[in-house]
XYZ file of C-alpha atoms in Angstrom:
267
model
C 4.180 8.476 22.536
C 3.680 11.900 24.126
C 1.155 12.124 27.213
C -1.129 14.399 25.460
C -2.091 12.323 22.655
C -5.758 10.969 22.558
C -6.716 7.328 22.457
C -9.374 6.398 21.094
C -12.301 5.154 23.226
C -12.620 1.696 24.359
C -14.932 -0.706 20.922
C -18.254 -0.823 24.049
C -17.899 2.632 24.228
C -17.583 3.547 20.750
C -19.970 3.550 16.989
C -18.931 0.560 15.126
C -16.680 0.635 12.023
C -16.936 -0.435 9.077
C -15.180 -3.709 9.073
C -17.137 -4.662 12.386
C -20.099 -3.239 10.735
C -19.341 -5.953 7.559
C -18.178 -8.858 9.839
C -22.459 -8.501 11.235
C -23.641 -8.528 7.689
C -24.892 -11.369 5.306
C -21.582 -11.114 3.259
C -23.158 -12.381 0.185
C -22.452 -9.380 -1.880
C -25.597 -9.490 -3.627
C -25.525 -6.116 -5.185
C -29.208 -5.499 -4.279
C -27.922 -2.148 -2.320
C -26.431 -1.357 -5.867
C -22.897 -0.797 -4.263
C -20.354 -3.738 -5.125
C -20.322 -4.955 -2.211
C -21.324 -5.886 1.543
C -17.635 -3.959 2.705
C -18.854 -1.130 0.474
C -22.222 -1.169 1.939
C -20.323 -0.995 5.358
C -18.298 1.736 4.757
C -21.445 3.604 2.885
C -23.477 3.315 6.323
C -21.021 4.802 8.356
C -20.361 7.006 6.769
C -23.865 8.508 6.532
C -24.615 7.806 2.315
C -26.472 4.746 3.198
C -29.009 3.636 5.347
C -29.011 -0.235 7.079
C -32.722 -0.252 5.174
C -30.726 -0.260 1.980
C -29.807 -3.764 2.656
C -32.764 -6.333 2.274
C -30.903 -9.161 3.927
C -31.272 -7.612 7.335
C -34.402 -8.448 9.414
C -35.947 -5.776 11.359
C -34.524 -6.842 14.323
C -30.767 -6.782 12.950
C -31.347 -3.565 11.687
C -32.694 -2.181 15.398
C -29.714 -3.770 17.268
C -27.232 -2.674 14.694
C -28.606 0.935 15.103
C -28.028 0.828 18.341
C -24.247 0.304 17.494
C -24.177 2.881 15.156
C -24.257 6.757 15.675
C -23.122 9.105 13.067
C -19.190 9.897 13.144
C -17.917 13.398 13.570
C -15.640 14.960 11.196
C -14.859 17.248 14.078
C -11.015 17.559 14.905
C -10.102 17.421 18.550
C -7.744 20.953 19.307
C -4.699 18.995 19.419
C -5.772 17.113 15.771
C -6.902 20.505 14.597
C -3.394 22.659 15.976
C -1.925 20.229 13.760
C -3.475 20.556 10.746
C -3.222 24.012 11.370
C 0.201 23.925 11.368
C 0.266 21.388 8.382
C -1.362 24.092 6.269
C 0.768 26.850 6.864
C 3.653 24.768 5.866
C 1.979 24.012 2.520
C 1.391 27.381 1.941
C 4.834 27.927 1.535
C 5.525 24.884 -0.689
C 6.074 24.854 -3.886
C 3.412 22.481 -4.844
C 3.834 22.167 -8.925
C 7.835 20.765 -7.644
C 6.725 18.735 -4.977
C 3.872 16.728 -7.194
C 6.347 14.069 -9.287
C 8.549 13.931 -6.183
C 5.579 12.251 -4.385
C 3.676 10.222 -6.462
C 0.782 13.213 -7.505
C -0.208 15.430 -10.047
C -0.593 19.607 -10.006
C -2.602 20.949 -12.234
C -4.097 25.017 -12.270
C -2.609 25.025 -8.363
C -4.305 21.924 -7.288
C -2.595 19.032 -6.266
C -3.907 15.635 -6.659
C -3.528 12.371 -4.813
C -4.453 8.921 -4.416
C -5.436 7.357 -1.347
C -6.933 3.745 -1.874
C -8.185 4.311 -4.980
C -10.072 8.121 -4.248
C -8.281 11.177 -5.357
C -8.098 13.990 -2.691
C -7.136 17.239 -3.799
C -5.115 19.864 -2.245
C -4.879 23.691 -2.773
C -2.407 26.282 -2.259
C -3.949 26.722 1.146
C -3.274 23.251 2.337
C -7.487 23.420 2.195
C -8.546 19.711 0.876
C -11.223 18.794 -0.995
C -12.913 15.408 -2.399
C -15.823 13.556 -3.864
C -15.903 11.203 -0.919
C -15.957 11.680 3.008
C -12.849 13.230 4.601
C -11.906 11.846 8.175
C -9.077 12.867 10.216
C -7.118 9.620 9.893
C -7.098 10.403 5.952
C -6.664 14.203 6.395
C -3.962 14.366 8.918
C -1.616 11.566 7.346
C -1.753 13.118 3.964
C -0.960 16.484 4.731
C 2.222 15.035 6.418
C 3.194 12.957 3.063
C 3.335 16.341 1.255
C 4.991 18.356 3.278
C 7.576 15.270 5.049
C 10.966 16.899 4.186
C 12.544 13.519 3.085
C 11.334 11.694 0.227
C 11.706 7.974 -1.298
C 10.331 6.104 -4.012
C 9.024 2.585 -3.700
C 12.011 -0.107 -3.614
C 9.967 -3.616 -3.406
C 11.601 -4.745 -0.396
C 9.144 -5.642 2.973
C 9.993 -4.773 6.540
C 7.715 -4.949 9.700
C 6.220 -1.840 11.694
C 9.080 -1.508 14.116
C 11.843 -1.725 11.530
C 10.266 1.596 10.483
C 12.203 5.031 11.932
C 10.708 5.266 15.333
C 8.931 2.250 15.153
C 9.506 0.472 18.247
C 7.962 3.000 20.701
C 4.888 2.394 18.890
C 4.874 -1.669 17.890
C 2.741 -2.473 20.956
C 0.341 -0.151 20.000
C 0.575 -1.234 15.851
C 0.081 -4.793 16.983
C -3.286 -4.218 19.451
C -4.678 -2.061 16.955
C -4.362 -2.307 13.920
C -2.892 -6.098 13.194
C -4.598 -7.846 16.065
C -8.272 -6.608 14.835
C -7.417 -7.322 11.504
C -6.879 -11.082 12.123
C -10.199 -11.140 14.144
C -11.790 -10.150 11.215
C -10.403 -11.830 8.476
C -10.897 -14.729 10.837
C -14.573 -14.636 10.996
C -14.985 -13.332 7.427
C -12.917 -15.121 5.352
C -13.711 -12.755 2.110
C -13.029 -9.336 3.647
C -9.166 -9.072 2.395
C -10.362 -10.175 -0.903
C -13.313 -7.317 -0.974
C -10.360 -4.864 0.300
C -8.953 -5.391 -2.795
C -11.475 -4.443 -5.092
C -13.110 -1.290 -2.380
C -9.120 -0.271 -2.048
C -7.745 -0.658 -5.803
C -5.784 -2.880 -4.156
C -3.838 -6.069 -5.760
C -2.727 -9.701 -4.900
C 1.003 -10.949 -5.125
C 2.792 -14.093 -4.905
C 5.049 -13.409 -2.214
C 5.192 -15.412 1.119
C 3.688 -18.177 1.813
C -0.019 -17.355 2.993
C -3.664 -17.639 1.836
C -3.194 -13.925 0.524
C -0.952 -11.465 0.474
C -2.514 -7.626 -0.499
C -1.079 -4.659 -1.520
C -2.929 -1.191 -1.097
C -1.396 1.619 -1.839
C -2.541 4.406 1.012
C -0.243 6.602 -0.434
C 1.564 6.813 -3.686
C 4.945 6.241 -2.446
C 3.630 4.019 0.676
C 2.810 0.525 -0.179
C 1.586 -1.418 2.305
C 2.047 -5.261 2.413
C -1.091 -7.453 4.455
C -0.317 -11.341 4.526
C -2.465 -13.514 5.888
C -2.808 -17.257 6.976
C -6.086 -18.701 7.615
C -6.454 -20.660 10.855
C -5.595 -24.667 10.385
C -6.735 -27.646 12.526
C -4.854 -26.945 16.178
C -2.370 -23.851 14.589
C -3.911 -20.099 14.903
C -4.511 -17.546 12.044
C -1.223 -15.313 11.295
C -1.815 -11.374 10.159
C 1.331 -9.340 9.589
C 1.195 -5.663 7.937
C 4.673 -5.262 6.205
C 5.831 -2.081 4.348
C 8.110 -0.679 1.314
C 11.103 0.175 3.356
C 10.816 3.662 1.516
C 7.634 4.539 4.190
C 9.817 5.417 6.829
C 11.547 7.981 4.805
C 8.132 9.071 3.377
C 5.848 9.337 6.372
C 6.638 9.972 10.497
C 5.946 7.107 12.526
C 2.856 8.409 14.319
C 1.161 9.407 10.560
C 1.861 6.052 9.524
C 0.010 4.493 12.935
C -3.004 6.947 12.229
C -3.304 5.805 8.584
C -3.072 1.906 9.340
C -5.551 2.032 12.117
C -7.487 3.770 10.542
C -8.023 1.638 7.756
C -9.036 -0.926 10.334
C -11.253 1.442 12.211
């Protein structure tokens, strides 16, 4: 990993993530906040479109405590991120988006490329500018543009492999485990309904592939399927959570962008 890459701050120095906030909620999915469930509410609070006061189940004391752990999430880019985005936009400006669309599982109309990510549509114009009805943050923006400009592409195969088996994955495996799999497993341990709620929030689906309590397939990008397999703790056995990737993922996205995408899901 490049020494120039900027590392995220420790948990104690950064605002709560949607999944961390969710773990502190009642998790009743009562709907009184007028959102589908507690996970959707947590995501909306972190994005700034809902307030903690919109949850009637939170006491004044709980709201005060959570407010101290929350702060507005900035959409501003670091200089390195901005430079990377600029280079991706320049690449897109030289591409025939109408020809690219069917190859990457996107659609094209009126000069705009539309890509679905986790159930949400993102639109990219001929200059690489991105728009969406939802909040656009760097961990979505950069991988999505990288996906469009990636020189190679394969359709999904239905064969699942580990992160380390992706091209370049060995060098990133330790960081992937500590930033993606381990925190998601800990959240799932604390909130048994979390992964089921992810199905609804991110337009996922459950499958029967491996011996586990839940196997969840998500589509962060049209041709970038990931599978989250979780086995809850039982007796003296610890829980186990593994994130697998379709074999095509290594051809469709650079390993750094794949890591950014997955860590962003957890964060």
